[in-house]
Amino acid sequence: MSSDSSKKRKPKVIRTDGGPQEGKRGKADGDQDTRYYSEESEVDLRDPIRDYELYRETCQELQRLMAEIQELKSRGVKDNAAEIDERRIQSCVHFMTLKKLNRLAHIRLKKGRDQTHEAKQKVDAYHLQLQNLLYEVMHLQKEITKCLEFKSKHEEIELVSLEEFYKEAPPEISRPAVTLSEPHQQTLARLDWELEQRKRLAEKYKECLTSKEKILKEIEVKKEYLSSLQPRLNSIMQASLPVQEYLFMPFDQAHKQYETARHLPPPLYVLFVQASAYGQACDKKLVVAIEGSVEEAKALYKPPEDSQDDESDSDVEEEQTTKRRRPTLGVQLDDKRKEMLKRHPLSVTIDLKCKDENVLHLTFYYLMNLNVMTVKAKVTTAIELTTAISAGDLLSPDSLLNCLYPGDHGRKTPNPANQFQFDKVGIQTLSDYVTELGHPYVWVQKLGGLHFPKDQPQACRIPFPLHQNMEMGASHMELTVKLLRTRLQSRLALHKQFASLGECLAPRVVPGDGGAGEGPSCTGELTNVTLMVPRICSATLAKLQAAVVLNPGYSALPPVFSLCLNWKGERNGSNDDNIRAMESEVNVNYKELWGPKPGYQLLTNQLQRLCMVLDVYLETEPHDPSVEGPKEFPQEKMCLRLVRGPMRLKPFKFNYPQGFFSHR
């Protein structure tokens, strides 16, 4: 840009549009007061948008002037000094303009804040007035509510109805001419009539007390007469004992049992009554009895006697307490655990006899502080059983009754409130004490009328009335007795099968973890038994290992077999389709091997069929032409067809009574 053009340009000067300029007087104000320039009043007259545009134009001019000064300095000519000074003066004027605009902006900001503050104060004042009004309204509403809820003493008295009042009250009290039109007088009259009736009832009450005393005296006389009859009745019962024994009518023994049953806790009492009733009505081989100390049971319900403190006794106690040592924390916890797991002194025993004279002895206990029942089982056989190592714990009292109902292992307490009690004394689970206390099966609680819902954190001492407990115990008694007899007979039959199999079994009995579901229809505690079925021909040995899973509900739930054949390598269901077909023959088609009901010989029949299909498997194997000599396993079984289908399955189905094997 040339110097001539720069000289022609002049800086812009801010002019006031309406007011007088700074430091100057008005023409017509010679003799009047001097008026000074005020930027606060100028802000109201100026347009902010125009000031913004002026600010932007001023900034652009400053940028332009700075650029021209930079350009003139870069040339280095001495003649340019005047031009540079001129542009510096113009830049100073523009800086003054910017300061002016800055002051105006700050004034506008201050005025805006002042206006906002004034508006906020007005809003706060209105809000305060509103809160005061709302408080007055709330106070008035409370007063109105108090007035509406006010009740007089006469409102608590249940008066007779108006119809009955005018019908029974005499006219001098009811006064219909006045009370029908005035509610206040009507209420007073009704209160007078109520007072009159209560006086009459008080007199009648005194008469009833007099008659009651007379009746009580008559009752005392009759009690004395009845008490004198008791020794006579006892002598008559003693004299009739030989007759009772001869006629098999033990009335005296039953009477003693029922006298003892009065001291049983409610759950054991329900069990005793229901079991006795079921034995008398449906099962003559069921024997119920009560064991334990009656005196200790009576002492549980006696109130503690008031002790008289004598000086001598107190001195002795003080000397003893000073010599005693304070028990440690561990001893205190042991005492608390023993107290929490304390059983009732009385217990109920039930003996279930079978047709073969085998007996299942059940002893039921009641844990008073835990409010649960437990049971211990024991088996007495008519003949001594042969001890079979492979039979394991089939008749063990600890596992005999496991999973009598599906999923009922008897290792945990069914009362959800017990866990809170265990946490206080440091007991992890009740399973550590079941050997000593017995198993708290769920069916045992039902026989005693105890019910513990899963979602209920605390259980009552008696959750239902006694008659409902009786109904609950009766509804489960018949089915439970049948299941107990079935369990005993099936275990005895299974024990005999293990004993008869002898050395064909490689003893390895492993109790399962419960509910693992390691086979079809297998629920509850499992038992794993490994069977070894050897077959020897010339110099070749074929061993078939069968891992058998036995369900506690045998034989209603069949055993499950898993096979592994050690012959020319290891063959199992995963690498040999025929091994899988052999497993299916005994696992899926077990109903053909059930035999006569109730099918207690199922395991033996399955093993026999397993030996037969093993012969078919080995005899139908093709002969290796590279091996000289006769076939390793000559064919002895009659088969219609050796193999079938792309999987080359062998004929494992036995057709009785024809005696040949075919495919399914």
Coordinates of C-alpha atoms in Angstrom, one line a residue, residues 295 297-305:
E295 CA -38.9 -87.9 85.1
A297 CA -39.3 -84.9 80.6
K298 CA -41.5 -83.8 83.6
A299 CA -38.6 -81.7 84.9
L300 CA -38.4 -79.7 81.7
Y301 CA -41.8 -78.2 82.3
K302 CA -41.5 -77.6 86.0
P303 CA -41.0 -73.9 87.0
P304 CA -37.8 -73.2 88.8
E305 CA -38.2 -73.2 92.6

